[in-house]
Coordinates of N, CA and C in Angstrom, one line a residue:
X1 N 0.8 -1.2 0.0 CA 0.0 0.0 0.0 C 0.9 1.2 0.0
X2 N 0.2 2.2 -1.0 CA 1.3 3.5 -0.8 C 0.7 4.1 0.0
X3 N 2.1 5.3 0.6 CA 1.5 6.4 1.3 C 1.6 7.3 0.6
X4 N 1.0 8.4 1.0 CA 0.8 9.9 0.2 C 1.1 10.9 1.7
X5 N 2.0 11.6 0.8 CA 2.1 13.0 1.9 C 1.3 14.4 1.6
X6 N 1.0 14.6 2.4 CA 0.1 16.2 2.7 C 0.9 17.1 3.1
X7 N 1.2 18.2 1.8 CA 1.5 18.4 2.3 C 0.8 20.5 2.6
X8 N 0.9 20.9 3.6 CA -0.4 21.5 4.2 C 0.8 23.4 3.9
X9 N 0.0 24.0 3.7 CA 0.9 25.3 3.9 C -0.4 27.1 3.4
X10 N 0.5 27.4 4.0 CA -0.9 28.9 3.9 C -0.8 29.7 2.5
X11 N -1.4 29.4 2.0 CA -1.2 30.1 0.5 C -1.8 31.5 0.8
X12 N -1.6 32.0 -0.3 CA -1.4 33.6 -0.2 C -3.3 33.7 0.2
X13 N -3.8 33.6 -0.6 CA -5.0 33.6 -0.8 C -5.5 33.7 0.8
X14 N -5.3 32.4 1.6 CA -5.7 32.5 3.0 C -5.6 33.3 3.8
X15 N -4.7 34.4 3.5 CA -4.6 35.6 4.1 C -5.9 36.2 4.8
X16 N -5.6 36.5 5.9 CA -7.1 37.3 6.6 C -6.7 39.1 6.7
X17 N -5.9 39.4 6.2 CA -5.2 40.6 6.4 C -4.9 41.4 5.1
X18 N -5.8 41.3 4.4 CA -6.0 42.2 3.0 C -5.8 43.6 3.4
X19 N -5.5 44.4 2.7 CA -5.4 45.8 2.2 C -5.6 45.5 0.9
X20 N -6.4 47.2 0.7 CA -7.1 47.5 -0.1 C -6.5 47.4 -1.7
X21 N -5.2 48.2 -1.9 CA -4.5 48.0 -2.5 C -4.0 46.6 -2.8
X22 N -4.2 45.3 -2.5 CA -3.8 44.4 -2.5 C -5.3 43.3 -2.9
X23 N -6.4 43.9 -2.3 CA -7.8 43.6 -2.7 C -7.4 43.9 -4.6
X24 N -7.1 45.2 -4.5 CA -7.7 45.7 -6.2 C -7.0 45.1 -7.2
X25 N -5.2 44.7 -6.6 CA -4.4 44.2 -7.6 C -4.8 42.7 -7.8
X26 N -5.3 42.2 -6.8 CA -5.2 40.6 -7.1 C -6.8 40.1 -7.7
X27 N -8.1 40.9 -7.2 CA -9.5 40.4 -7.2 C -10.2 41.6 -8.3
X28 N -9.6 42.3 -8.5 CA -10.4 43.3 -9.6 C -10.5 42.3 -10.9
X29 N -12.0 42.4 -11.2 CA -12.1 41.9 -12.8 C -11.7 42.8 -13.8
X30 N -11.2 42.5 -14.9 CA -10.9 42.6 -15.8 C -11.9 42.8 -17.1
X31 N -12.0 43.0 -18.0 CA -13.2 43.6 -18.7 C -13.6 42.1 -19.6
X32 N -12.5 41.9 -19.9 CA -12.7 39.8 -20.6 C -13.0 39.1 -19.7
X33 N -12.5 39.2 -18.2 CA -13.2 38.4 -17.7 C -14.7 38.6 -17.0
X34 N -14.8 40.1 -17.2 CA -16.6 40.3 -16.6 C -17.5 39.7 -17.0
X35 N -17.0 39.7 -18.8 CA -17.8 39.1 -19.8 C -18.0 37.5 -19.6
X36 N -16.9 36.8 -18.9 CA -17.3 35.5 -18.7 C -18.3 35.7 -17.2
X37 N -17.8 36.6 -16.3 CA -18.9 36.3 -15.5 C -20.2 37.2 -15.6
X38 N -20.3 37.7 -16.4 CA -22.0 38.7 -16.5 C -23.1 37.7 -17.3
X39 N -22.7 35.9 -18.3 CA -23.3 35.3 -18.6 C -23.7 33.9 -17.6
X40 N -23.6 34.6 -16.5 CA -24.1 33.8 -15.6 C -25.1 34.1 -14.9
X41 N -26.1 33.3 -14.2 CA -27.3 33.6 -13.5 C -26.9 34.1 -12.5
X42 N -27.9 35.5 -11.8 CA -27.8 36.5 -10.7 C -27.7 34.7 -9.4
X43 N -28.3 34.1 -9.4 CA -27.8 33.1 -8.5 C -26.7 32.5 -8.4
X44 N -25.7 32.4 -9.6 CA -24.6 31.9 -9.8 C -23.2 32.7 -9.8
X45 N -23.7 34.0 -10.1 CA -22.5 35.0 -10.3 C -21.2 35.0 -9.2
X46 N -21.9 35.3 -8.2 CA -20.7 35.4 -7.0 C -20.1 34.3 -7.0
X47 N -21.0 33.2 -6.9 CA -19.9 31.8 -6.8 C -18.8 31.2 -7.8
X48 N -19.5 31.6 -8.7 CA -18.3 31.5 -10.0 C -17.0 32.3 -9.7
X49 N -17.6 33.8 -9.9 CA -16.3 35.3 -9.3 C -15.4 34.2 -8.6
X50 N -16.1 34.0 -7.3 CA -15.1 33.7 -6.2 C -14.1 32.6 -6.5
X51 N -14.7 31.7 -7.1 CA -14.2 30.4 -7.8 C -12.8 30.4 -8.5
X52 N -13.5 31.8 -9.5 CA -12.6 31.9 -10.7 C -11.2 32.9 -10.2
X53 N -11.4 33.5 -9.1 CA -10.5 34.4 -8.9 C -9.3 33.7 -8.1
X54 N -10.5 32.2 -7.1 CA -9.1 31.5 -6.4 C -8.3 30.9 -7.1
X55 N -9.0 30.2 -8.4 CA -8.3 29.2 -9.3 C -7.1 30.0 -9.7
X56 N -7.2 31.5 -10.1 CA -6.3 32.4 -10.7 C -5.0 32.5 -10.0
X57 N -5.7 32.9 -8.7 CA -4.4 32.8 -7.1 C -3.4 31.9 -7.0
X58 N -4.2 30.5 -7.1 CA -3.9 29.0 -6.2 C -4.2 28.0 -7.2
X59 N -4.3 28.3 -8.9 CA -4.0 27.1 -9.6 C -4.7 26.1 -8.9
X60 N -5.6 26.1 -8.5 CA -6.4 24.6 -7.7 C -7.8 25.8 -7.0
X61 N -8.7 24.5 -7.1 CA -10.3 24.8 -6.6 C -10.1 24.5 -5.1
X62 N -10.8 25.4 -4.1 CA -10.6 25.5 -2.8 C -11.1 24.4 -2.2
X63 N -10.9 23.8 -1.3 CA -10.9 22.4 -0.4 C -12.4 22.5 0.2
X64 N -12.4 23.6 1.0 CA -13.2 24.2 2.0 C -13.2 25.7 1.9
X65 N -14.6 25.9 2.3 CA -15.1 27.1 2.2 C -14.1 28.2 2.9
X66 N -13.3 27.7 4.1 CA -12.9 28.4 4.7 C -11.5 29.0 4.7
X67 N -11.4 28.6 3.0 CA -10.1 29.1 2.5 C -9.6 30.3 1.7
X68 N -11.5 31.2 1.7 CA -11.9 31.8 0.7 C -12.4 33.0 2.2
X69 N -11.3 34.1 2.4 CA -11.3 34.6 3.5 C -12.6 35.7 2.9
X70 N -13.8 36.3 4.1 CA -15.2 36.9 3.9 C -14.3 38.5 3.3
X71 N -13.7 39.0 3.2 CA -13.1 40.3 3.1 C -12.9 40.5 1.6
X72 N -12.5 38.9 1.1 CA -12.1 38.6 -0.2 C -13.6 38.5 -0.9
X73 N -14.5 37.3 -0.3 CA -15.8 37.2 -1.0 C -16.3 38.8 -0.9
X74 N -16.7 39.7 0.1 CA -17.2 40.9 -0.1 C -16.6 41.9 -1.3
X75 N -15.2 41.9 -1.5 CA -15.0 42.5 -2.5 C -15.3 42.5 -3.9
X76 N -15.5 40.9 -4.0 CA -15.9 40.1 -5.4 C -17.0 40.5 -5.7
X77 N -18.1 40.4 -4.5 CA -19.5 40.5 -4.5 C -19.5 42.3 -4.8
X78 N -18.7 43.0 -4.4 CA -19.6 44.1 -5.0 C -19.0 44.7 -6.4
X79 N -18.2 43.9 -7.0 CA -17.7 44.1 -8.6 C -19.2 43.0 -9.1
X80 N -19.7 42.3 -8.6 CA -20.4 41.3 -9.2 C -21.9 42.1 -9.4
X81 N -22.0 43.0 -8.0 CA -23.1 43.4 -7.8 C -23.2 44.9 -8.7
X82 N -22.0 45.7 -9.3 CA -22.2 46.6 -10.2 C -22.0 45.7 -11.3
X83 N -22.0 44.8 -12.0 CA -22.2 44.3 -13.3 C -23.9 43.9 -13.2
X84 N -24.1 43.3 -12.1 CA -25.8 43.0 -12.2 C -26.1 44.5 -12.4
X85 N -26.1 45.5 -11.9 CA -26.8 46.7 -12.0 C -26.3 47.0 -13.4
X86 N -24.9 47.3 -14.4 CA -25.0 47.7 -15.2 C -25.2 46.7 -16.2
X87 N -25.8 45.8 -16.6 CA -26.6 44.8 -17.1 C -28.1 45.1 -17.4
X88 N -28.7 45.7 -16.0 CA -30.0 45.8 -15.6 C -29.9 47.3 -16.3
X89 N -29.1 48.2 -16.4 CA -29.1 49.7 -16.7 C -28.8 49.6 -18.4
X90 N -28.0 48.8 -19.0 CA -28.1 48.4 -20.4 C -29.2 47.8 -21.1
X91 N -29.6 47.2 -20.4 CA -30.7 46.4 -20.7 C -32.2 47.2 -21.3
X92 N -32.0 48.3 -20.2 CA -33.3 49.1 -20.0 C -33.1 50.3 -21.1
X93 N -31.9 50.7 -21.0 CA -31.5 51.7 -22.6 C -31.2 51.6 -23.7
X94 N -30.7 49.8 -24.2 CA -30.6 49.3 -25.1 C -32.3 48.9 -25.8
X95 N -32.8 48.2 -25.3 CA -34.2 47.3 -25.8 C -34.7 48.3 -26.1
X96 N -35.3 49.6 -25.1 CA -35.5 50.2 -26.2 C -35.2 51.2 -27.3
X97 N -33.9 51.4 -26.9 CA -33.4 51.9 -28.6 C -33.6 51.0 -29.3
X98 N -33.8 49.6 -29.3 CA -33.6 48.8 -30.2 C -35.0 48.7 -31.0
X99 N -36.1 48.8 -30.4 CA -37.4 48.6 -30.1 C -37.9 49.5 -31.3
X100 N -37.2 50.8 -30.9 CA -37.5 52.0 -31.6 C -36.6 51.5 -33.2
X101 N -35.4 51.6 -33.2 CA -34.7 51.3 -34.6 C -35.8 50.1 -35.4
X102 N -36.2 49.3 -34.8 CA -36.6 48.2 -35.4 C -38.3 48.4 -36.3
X103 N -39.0 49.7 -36.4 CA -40.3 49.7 -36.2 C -40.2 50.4 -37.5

């Protein structure tokens, strides 16, 4: 029988001690990547963000929830939550320009 070693260490990511400036460099979306996350369902958005930003970090999907420090999810969540608004504000000035060109 083999053994396997674990082996265990604090990746950056785990950090509980963000600055802001360190928030913006590592977690800010990027305009290609908004686009991948603005075609996802308002139920799904944040979990992806968060997903997609640790994969970016830590090259690996997180074990446990508790690896994905709350400081980090809130910052994600309100780039996630001005894409739902400017989605909902496109939406509403586009259709009907479109509405109109179309008649």
């Amino acid at each position: 029988m083999k053994e396997y070693a674990f082996y265990f260490y604090t990746p950056l990511y785990y950090s509980s001690n963000w600055e802001i400036d360190e928030l913006i460099e590592n977690f800010t979306f990027l305009p290609n990547e908004m686009s991948q996350i603005g075609n996802k369902t308002d139920e799904n958005r944040l979990g992806f963000a968060v997903i997609f930003k640790f994969f970016q970090q830590e090259a690996r999907f997180p074990i446990t929830k508790h690896e994905i420090p709350k400081v980090v999810i809130d910052f994600i969540a309100k780039q996630t939550k001005l894409l739902q608004i400017y989605l909902i504000l496109m939406s509403l000035i586009i259709e009907p320009i479109l509405a109109i060109k179309l008649r």
